[in-house]
PDB file of C-alpha atoms in Angstrom:
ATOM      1  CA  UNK A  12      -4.371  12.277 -11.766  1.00  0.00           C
ATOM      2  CA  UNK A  13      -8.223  11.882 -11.012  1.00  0.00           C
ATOM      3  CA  UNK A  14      -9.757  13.071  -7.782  1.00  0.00           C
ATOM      4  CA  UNK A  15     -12.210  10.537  -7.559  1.00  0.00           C
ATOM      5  CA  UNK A  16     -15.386  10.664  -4.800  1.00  0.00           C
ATOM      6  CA  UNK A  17     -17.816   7.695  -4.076  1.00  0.00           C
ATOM      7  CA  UNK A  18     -20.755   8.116  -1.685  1.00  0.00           C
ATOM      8  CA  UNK A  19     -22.068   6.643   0.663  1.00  0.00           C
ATOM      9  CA  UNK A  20     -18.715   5.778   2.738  1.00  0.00           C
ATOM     10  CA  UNK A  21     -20.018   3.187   4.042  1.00  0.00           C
ATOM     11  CA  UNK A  22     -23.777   1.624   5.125  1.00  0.00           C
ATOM     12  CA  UNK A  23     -25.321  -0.927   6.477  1.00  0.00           C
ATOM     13  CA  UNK A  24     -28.272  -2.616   4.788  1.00  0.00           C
ATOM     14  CA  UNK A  25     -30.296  -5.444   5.663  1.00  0.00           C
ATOM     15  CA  UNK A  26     -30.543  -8.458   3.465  1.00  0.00           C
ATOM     16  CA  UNK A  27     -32.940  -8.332   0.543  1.00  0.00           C
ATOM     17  CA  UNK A  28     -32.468  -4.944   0.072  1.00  0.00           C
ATOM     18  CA  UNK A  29     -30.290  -3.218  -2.617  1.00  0.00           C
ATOM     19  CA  UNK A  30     -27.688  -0.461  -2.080  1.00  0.00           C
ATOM     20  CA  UNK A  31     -26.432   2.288  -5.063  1.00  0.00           C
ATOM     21  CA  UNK A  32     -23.024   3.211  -4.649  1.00  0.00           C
ATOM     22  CA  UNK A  33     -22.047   6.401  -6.635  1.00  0.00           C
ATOM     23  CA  UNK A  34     -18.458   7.432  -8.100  1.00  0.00           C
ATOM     24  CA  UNK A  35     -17.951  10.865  -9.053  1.00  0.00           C
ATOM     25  CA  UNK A  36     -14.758  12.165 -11.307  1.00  0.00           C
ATOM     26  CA  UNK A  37     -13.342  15.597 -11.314  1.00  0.00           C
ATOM     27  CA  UNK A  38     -12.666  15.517 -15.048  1.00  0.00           C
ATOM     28  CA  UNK A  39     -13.862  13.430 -17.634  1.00  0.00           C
ATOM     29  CA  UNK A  40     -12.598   9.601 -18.284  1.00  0.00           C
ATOM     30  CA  UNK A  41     -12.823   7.168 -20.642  1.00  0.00           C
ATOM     31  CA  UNK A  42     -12.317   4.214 -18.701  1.00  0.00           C
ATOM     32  CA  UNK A  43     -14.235   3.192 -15.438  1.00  0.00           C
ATOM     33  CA  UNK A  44     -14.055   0.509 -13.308  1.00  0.00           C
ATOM     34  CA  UNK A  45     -15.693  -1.471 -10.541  1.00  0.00           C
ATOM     35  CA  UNK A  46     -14.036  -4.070  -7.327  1.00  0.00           C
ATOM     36  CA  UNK A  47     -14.888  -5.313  -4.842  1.00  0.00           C
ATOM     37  CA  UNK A  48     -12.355  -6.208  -1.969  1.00  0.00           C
ATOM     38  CA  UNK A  49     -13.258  -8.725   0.629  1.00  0.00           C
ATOM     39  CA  UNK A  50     -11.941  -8.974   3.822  1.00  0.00           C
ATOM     40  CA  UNK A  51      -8.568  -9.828   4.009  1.00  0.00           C
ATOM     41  CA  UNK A  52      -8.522 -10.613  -0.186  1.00  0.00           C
ATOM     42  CA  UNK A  53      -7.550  -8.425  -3.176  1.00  0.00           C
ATOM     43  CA  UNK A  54      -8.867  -6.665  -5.294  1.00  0.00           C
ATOM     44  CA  UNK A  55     -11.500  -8.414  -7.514  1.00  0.00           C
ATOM     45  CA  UNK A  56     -12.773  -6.704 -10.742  1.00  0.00           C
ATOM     46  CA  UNK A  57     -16.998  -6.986 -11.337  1.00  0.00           C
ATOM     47  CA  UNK A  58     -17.128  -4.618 -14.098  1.00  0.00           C
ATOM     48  CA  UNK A  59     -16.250  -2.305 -16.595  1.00  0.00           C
ATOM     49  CA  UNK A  60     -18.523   0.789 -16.888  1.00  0.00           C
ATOM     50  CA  UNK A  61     -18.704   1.721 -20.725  1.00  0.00           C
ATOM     51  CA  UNK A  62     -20.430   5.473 -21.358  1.00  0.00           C
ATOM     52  CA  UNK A  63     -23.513   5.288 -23.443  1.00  0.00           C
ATOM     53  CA  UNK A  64     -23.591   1.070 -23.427  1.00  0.00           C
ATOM     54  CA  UNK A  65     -23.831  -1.569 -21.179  1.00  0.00           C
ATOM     55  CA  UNK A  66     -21.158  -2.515 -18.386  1.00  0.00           C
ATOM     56  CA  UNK A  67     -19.249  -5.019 -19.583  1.00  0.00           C
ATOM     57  CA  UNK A  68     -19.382  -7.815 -16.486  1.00  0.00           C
ATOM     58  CA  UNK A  69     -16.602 -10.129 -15.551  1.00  0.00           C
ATOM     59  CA  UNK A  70     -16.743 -13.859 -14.613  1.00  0.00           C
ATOM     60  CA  UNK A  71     -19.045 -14.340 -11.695  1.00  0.00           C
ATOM     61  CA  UNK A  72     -20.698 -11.073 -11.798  1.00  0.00           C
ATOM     62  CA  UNK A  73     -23.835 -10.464 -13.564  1.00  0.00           C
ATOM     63  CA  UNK A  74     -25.963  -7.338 -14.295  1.00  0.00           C
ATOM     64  CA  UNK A  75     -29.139  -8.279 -12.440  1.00  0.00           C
ATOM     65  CA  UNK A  76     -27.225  -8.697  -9.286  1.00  0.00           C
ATOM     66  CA  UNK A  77     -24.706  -5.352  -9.922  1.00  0.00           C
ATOM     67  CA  UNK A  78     -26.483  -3.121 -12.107  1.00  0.00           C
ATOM     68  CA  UNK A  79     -24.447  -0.319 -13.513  1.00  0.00           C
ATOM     69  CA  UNK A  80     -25.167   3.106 -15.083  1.00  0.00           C
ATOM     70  CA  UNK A  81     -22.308   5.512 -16.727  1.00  0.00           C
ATOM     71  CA  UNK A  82     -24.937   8.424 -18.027  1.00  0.00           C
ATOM     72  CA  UNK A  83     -21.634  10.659 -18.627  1.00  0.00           C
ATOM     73  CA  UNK A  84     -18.119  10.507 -18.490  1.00  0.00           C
ATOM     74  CA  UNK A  85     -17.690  11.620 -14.854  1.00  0.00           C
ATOM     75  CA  UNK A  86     -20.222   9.533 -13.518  1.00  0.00           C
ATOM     76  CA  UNK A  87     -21.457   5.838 -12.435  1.00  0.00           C
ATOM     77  CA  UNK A  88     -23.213   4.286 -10.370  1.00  0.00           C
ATOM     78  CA  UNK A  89     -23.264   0.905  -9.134  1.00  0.00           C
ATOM     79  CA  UNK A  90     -26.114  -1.201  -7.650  1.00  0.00           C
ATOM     80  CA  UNK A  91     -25.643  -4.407  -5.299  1.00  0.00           C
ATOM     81  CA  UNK A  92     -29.295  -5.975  -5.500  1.00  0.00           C
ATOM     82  CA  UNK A  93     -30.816  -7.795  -3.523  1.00  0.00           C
ATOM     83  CA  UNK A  94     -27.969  -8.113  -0.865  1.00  0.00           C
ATOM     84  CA  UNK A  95     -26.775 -10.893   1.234  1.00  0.00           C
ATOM     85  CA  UNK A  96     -24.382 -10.838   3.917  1.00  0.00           C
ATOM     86  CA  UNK A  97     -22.050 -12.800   1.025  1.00  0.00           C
ATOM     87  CA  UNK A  98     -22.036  -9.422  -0.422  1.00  0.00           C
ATOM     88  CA  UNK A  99     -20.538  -7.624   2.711  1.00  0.00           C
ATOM     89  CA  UNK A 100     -17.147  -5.651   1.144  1.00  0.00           C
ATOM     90  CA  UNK A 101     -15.538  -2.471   0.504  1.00  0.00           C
ATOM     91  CA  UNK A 102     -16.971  -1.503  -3.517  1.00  0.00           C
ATOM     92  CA  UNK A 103     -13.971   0.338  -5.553  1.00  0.00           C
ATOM     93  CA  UNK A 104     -14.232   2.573  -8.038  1.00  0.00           C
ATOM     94  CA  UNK A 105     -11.551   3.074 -10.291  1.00  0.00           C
ATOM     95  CA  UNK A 106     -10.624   5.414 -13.550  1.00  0.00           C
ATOM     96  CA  UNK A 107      -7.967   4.645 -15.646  1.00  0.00           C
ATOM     97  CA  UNK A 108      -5.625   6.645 -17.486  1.00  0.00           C
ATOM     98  CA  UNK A 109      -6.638   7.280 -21.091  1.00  0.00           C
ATOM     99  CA  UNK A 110      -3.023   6.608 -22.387  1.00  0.00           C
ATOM    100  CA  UNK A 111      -2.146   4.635 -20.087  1.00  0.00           C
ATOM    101  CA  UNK A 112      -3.097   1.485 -18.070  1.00  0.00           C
ATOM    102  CA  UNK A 113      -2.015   2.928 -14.483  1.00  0.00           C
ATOM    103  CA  UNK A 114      -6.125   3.512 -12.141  1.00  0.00           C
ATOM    104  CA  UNK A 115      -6.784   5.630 -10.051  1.00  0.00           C
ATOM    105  CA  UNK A 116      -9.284   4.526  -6.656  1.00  0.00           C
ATOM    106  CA  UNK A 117     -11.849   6.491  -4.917  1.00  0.00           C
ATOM    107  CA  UNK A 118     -11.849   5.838  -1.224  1.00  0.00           C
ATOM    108  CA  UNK A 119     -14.326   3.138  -1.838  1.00  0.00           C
ATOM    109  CA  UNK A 120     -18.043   1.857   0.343  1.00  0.00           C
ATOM    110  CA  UNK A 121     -17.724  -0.691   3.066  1.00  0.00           C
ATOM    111  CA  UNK A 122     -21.132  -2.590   3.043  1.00  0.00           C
ATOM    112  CA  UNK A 123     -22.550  -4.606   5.746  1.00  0.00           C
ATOM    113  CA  UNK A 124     -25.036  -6.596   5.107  1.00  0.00           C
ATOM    114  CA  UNK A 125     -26.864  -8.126   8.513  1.00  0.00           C
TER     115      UNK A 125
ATOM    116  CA  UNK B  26      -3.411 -17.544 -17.985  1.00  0.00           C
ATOM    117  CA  UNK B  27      -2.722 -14.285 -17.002  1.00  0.00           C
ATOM    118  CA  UNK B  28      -1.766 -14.331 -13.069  1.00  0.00           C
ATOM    119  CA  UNK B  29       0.318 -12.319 -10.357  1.00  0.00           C
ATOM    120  CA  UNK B  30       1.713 -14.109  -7.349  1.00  0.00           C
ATOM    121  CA  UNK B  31       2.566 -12.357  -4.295  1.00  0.00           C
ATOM    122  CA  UNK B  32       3.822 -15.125  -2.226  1.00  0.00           C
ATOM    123  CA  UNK B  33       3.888 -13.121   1.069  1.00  0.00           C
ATOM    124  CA  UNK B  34       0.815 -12.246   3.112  1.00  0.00           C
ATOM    125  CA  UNK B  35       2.657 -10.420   5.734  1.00  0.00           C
ATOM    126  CA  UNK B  36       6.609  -9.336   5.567  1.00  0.00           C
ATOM    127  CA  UNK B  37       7.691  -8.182   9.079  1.00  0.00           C
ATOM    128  CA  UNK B  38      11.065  -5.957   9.290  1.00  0.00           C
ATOM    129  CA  UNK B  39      12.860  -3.774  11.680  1.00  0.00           C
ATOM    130  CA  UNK B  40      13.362  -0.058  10.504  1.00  0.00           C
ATOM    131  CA  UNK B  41      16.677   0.244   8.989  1.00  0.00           C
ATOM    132  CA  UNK B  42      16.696  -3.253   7.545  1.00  0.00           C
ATOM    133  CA  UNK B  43      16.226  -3.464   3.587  1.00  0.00           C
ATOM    134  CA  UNK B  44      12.547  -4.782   2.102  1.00  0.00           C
ATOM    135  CA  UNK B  45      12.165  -6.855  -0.658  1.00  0.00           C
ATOM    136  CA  UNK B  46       8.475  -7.687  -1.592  1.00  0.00           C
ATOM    137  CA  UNK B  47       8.249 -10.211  -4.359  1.00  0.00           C
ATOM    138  CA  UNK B  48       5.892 -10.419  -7.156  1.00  0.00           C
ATOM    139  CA  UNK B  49       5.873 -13.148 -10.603  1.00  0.00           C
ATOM    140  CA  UNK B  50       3.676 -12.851 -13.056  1.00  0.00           C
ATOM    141  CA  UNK B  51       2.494 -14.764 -16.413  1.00  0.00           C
ATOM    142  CA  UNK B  52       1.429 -12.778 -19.228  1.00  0.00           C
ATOM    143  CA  UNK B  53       2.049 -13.917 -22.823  1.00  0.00           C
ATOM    144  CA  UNK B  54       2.902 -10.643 -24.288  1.00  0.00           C
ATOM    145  CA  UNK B  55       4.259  -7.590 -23.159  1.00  0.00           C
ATOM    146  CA  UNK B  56       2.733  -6.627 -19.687  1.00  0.00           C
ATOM    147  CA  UNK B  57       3.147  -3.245 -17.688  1.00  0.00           C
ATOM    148  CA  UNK B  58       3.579  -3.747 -14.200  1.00  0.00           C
ATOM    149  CA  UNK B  59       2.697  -1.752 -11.119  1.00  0.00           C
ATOM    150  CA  UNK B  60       3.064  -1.330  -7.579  1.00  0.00           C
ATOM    151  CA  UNK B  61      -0.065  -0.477  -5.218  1.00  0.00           C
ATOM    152  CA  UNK B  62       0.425   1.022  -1.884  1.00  0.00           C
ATOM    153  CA  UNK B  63      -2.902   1.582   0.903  1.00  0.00           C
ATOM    154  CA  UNK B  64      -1.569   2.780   3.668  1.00  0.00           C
ATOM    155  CA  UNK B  65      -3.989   2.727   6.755  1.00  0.00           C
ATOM    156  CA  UNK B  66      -7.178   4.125   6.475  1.00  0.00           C
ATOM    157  CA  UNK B  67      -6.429   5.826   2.918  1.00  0.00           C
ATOM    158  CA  UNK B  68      -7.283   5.013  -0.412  1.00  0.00           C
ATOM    159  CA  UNK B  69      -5.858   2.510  -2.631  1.00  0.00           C
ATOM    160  CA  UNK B  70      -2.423   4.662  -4.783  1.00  0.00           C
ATOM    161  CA  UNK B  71      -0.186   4.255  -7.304  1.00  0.00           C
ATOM    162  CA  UNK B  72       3.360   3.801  -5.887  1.00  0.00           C
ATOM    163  CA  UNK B  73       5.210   2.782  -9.133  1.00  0.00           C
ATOM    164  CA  UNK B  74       5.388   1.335 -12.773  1.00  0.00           C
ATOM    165  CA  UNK B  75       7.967  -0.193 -14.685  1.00  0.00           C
ATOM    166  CA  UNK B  76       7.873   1.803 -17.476  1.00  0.00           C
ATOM    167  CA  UNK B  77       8.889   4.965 -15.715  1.00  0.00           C
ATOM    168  CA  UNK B  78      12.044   3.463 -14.064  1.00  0.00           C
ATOM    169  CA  UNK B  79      11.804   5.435 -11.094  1.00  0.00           C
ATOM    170  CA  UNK B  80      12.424   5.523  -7.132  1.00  0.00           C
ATOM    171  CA  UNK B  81       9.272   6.188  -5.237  1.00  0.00           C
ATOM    172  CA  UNK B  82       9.685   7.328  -1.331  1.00  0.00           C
ATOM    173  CA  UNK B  83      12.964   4.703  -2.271  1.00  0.00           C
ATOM    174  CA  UNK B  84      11.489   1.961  -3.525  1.00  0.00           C
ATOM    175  CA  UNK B  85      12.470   0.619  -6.638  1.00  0.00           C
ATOM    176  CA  UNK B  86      11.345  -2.153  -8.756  1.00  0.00           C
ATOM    177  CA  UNK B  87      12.720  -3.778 -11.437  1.00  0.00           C
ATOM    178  CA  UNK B  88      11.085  -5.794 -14.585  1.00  0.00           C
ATOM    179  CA  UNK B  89      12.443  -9.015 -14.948  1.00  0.00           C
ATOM    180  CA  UNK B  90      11.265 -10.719 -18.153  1.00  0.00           C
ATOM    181  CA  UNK B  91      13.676 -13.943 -17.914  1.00  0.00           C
ATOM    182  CA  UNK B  92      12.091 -14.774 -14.259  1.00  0.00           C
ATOM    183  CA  UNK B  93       8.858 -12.872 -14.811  1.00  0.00           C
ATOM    184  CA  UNK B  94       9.052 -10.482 -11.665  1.00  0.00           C
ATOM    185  CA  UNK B  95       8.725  -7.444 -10.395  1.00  0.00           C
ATOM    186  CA  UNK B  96      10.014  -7.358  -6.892  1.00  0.00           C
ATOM    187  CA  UNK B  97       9.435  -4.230  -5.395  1.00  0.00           C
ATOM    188  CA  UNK B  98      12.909  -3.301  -3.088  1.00  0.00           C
ATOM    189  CA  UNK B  99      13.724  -0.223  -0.838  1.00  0.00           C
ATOM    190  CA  UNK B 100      17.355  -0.670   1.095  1.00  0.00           C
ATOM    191  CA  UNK B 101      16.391   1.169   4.451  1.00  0.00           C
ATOM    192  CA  UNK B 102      12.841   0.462   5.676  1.00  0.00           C
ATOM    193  CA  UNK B 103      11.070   3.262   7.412  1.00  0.00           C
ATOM    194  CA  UNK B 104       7.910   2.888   9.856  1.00  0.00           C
ATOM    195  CA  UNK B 105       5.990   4.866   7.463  1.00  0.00           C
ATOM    196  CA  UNK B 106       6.382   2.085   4.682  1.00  0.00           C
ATOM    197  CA  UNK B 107       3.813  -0.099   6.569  1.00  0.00           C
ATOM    198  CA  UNK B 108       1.268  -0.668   4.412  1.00  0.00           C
ATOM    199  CA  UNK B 109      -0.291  -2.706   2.195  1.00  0.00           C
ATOM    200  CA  UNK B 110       0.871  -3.423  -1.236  1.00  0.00           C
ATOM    201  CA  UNK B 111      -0.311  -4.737  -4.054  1.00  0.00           C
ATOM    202  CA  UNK B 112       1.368  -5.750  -7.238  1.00  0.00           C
ATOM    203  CA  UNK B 113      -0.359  -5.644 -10.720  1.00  0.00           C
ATOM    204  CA  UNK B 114      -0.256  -6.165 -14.605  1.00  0.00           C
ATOM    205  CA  UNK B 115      -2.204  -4.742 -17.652  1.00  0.00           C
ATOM    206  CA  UNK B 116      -1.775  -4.885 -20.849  1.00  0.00           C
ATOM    207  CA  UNK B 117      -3.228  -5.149 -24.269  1.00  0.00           C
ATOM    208  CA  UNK B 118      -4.121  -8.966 -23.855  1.00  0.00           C
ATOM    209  CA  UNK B 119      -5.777  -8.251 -20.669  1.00  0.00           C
ATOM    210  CA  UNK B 120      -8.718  -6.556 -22.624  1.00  0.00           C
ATOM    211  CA  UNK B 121      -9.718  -3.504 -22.435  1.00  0.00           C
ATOM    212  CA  UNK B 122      -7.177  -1.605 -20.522  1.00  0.00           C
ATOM    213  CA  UNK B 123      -8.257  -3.880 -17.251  1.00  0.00           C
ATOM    214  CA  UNK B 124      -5.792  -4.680 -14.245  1.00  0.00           C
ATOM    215  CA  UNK B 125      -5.000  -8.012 -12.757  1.00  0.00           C
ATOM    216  CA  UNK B 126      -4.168  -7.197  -8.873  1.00  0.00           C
ATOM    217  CA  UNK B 127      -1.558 -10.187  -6.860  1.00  0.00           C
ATOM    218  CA  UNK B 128      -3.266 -10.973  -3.392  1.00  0.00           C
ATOM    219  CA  UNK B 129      -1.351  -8.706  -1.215  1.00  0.00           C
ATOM    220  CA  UNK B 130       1.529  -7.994   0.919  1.00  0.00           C
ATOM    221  CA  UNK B 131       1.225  -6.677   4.346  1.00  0.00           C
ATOM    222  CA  UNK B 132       4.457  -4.716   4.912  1.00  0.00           C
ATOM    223  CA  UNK B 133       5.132  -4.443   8.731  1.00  0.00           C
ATOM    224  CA  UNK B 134       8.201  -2.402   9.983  1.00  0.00           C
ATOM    225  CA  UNK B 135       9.012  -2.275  13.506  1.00  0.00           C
ATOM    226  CA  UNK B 136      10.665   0.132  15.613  1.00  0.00           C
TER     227      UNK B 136
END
């Protein structure tokens, strides 16, 4: 399986102000994900990061509000824009298994926004 | 639509006594199902999936198609199995290899 890294661990940001979370694979994947996990809820998919094309965005989620980059295929980033305290979480990153539809989760960011 | 119920926010048990954490699901074709374990302050894992038919730290689940579930059982529950878990399909109607997590169970055992 992956090893996956995201930095920072966690931050706190003030509202109005954006945050980029970035995920970091040890080998390369096809498949990339995005969550975010509220408080107390599940898991909650924003996005799928494609390599070399835009992230394809779920229901609810849009790119100017979570901008995300996938330069390579060991890399992304996401961006929570303009923040809110609405947007206070833990941000997953996920890889999933190229023959296979099992993920794999980095330790994930918990945000707080005041 | 394409759903998984986990019915249960919290499930308390003494050690010793068998688990059962239940999971349905609705998927019109032919879903793979999974079991998601975060145990305190770690990361989000795989624990099992359907297709491999295994026992994982003695949990076992089995697919049921007929009653769409996947309850995830262990006979003898250990403190260490306090955790969070998370049941989950995919599949080829999902699109694009994505993964539709059930809310939760909070597995408590107690000493």
């Amino acid at each position: 399986s992956a090893v996956i890294s995201q930095k920072p661990s966690r931050d706190i940001c003030q509202r109005g102000t954006s945050l980029t979370i970035q995920c970091q694979v040890d080998s390369q994947v096809t498949m990339m994900f995005w969550y975010r996990q509220q408080p107390g809820q599940s898991l909650t998919l924003i996005a799928t990061a494609n390599q070399g094309s835009e992230a394809t965005y779920e229901s609810g989620f849009v790119i100017d509000k979570f901008p995300i980059s996938r330069p390579n295929l060991t890399f992304s980033t996401l961006t929570v824009s303009n923040m809110s305290p609405e947007d206070s979480s833990i941000y997953l990153c996920s890889v999933g298994g190229d023959t296979s539809y099992e993920q794999y989760f980095g330790p994930g960011t918990r945000l707080t926004v005041t | 639509a394409q759903r998984v119920t986990q019915p249960e926010k919290l499930l308390s048990v003494f050690k010793g006594a068998p688990v059962e954490l239940k999971c349905n699901y609705s998927y019109s074709g032919s879903p793979e199902l999974f079991w998601y374990v975060q145990y305190s302050r770690q990361r989000l894992q795989l624990l099992l999936r359907h297709i491999s038919r295994e026992s994982i730290k003695g949990f076992t689940a089995d697919l049921n198609k007929g009653e769409t579930s996947f309850h995830l059982k262990k006979p003898f529950a250990q403190e260490e199995d306090s955790a969070m878990y998370y049941c989950a399909l995919s599949g080829a109607d999902t699109g694009g290899f994505k993964t539709i997590f059930g809310a939760g169970t909070r597995l408590f055992v107690k000493a």
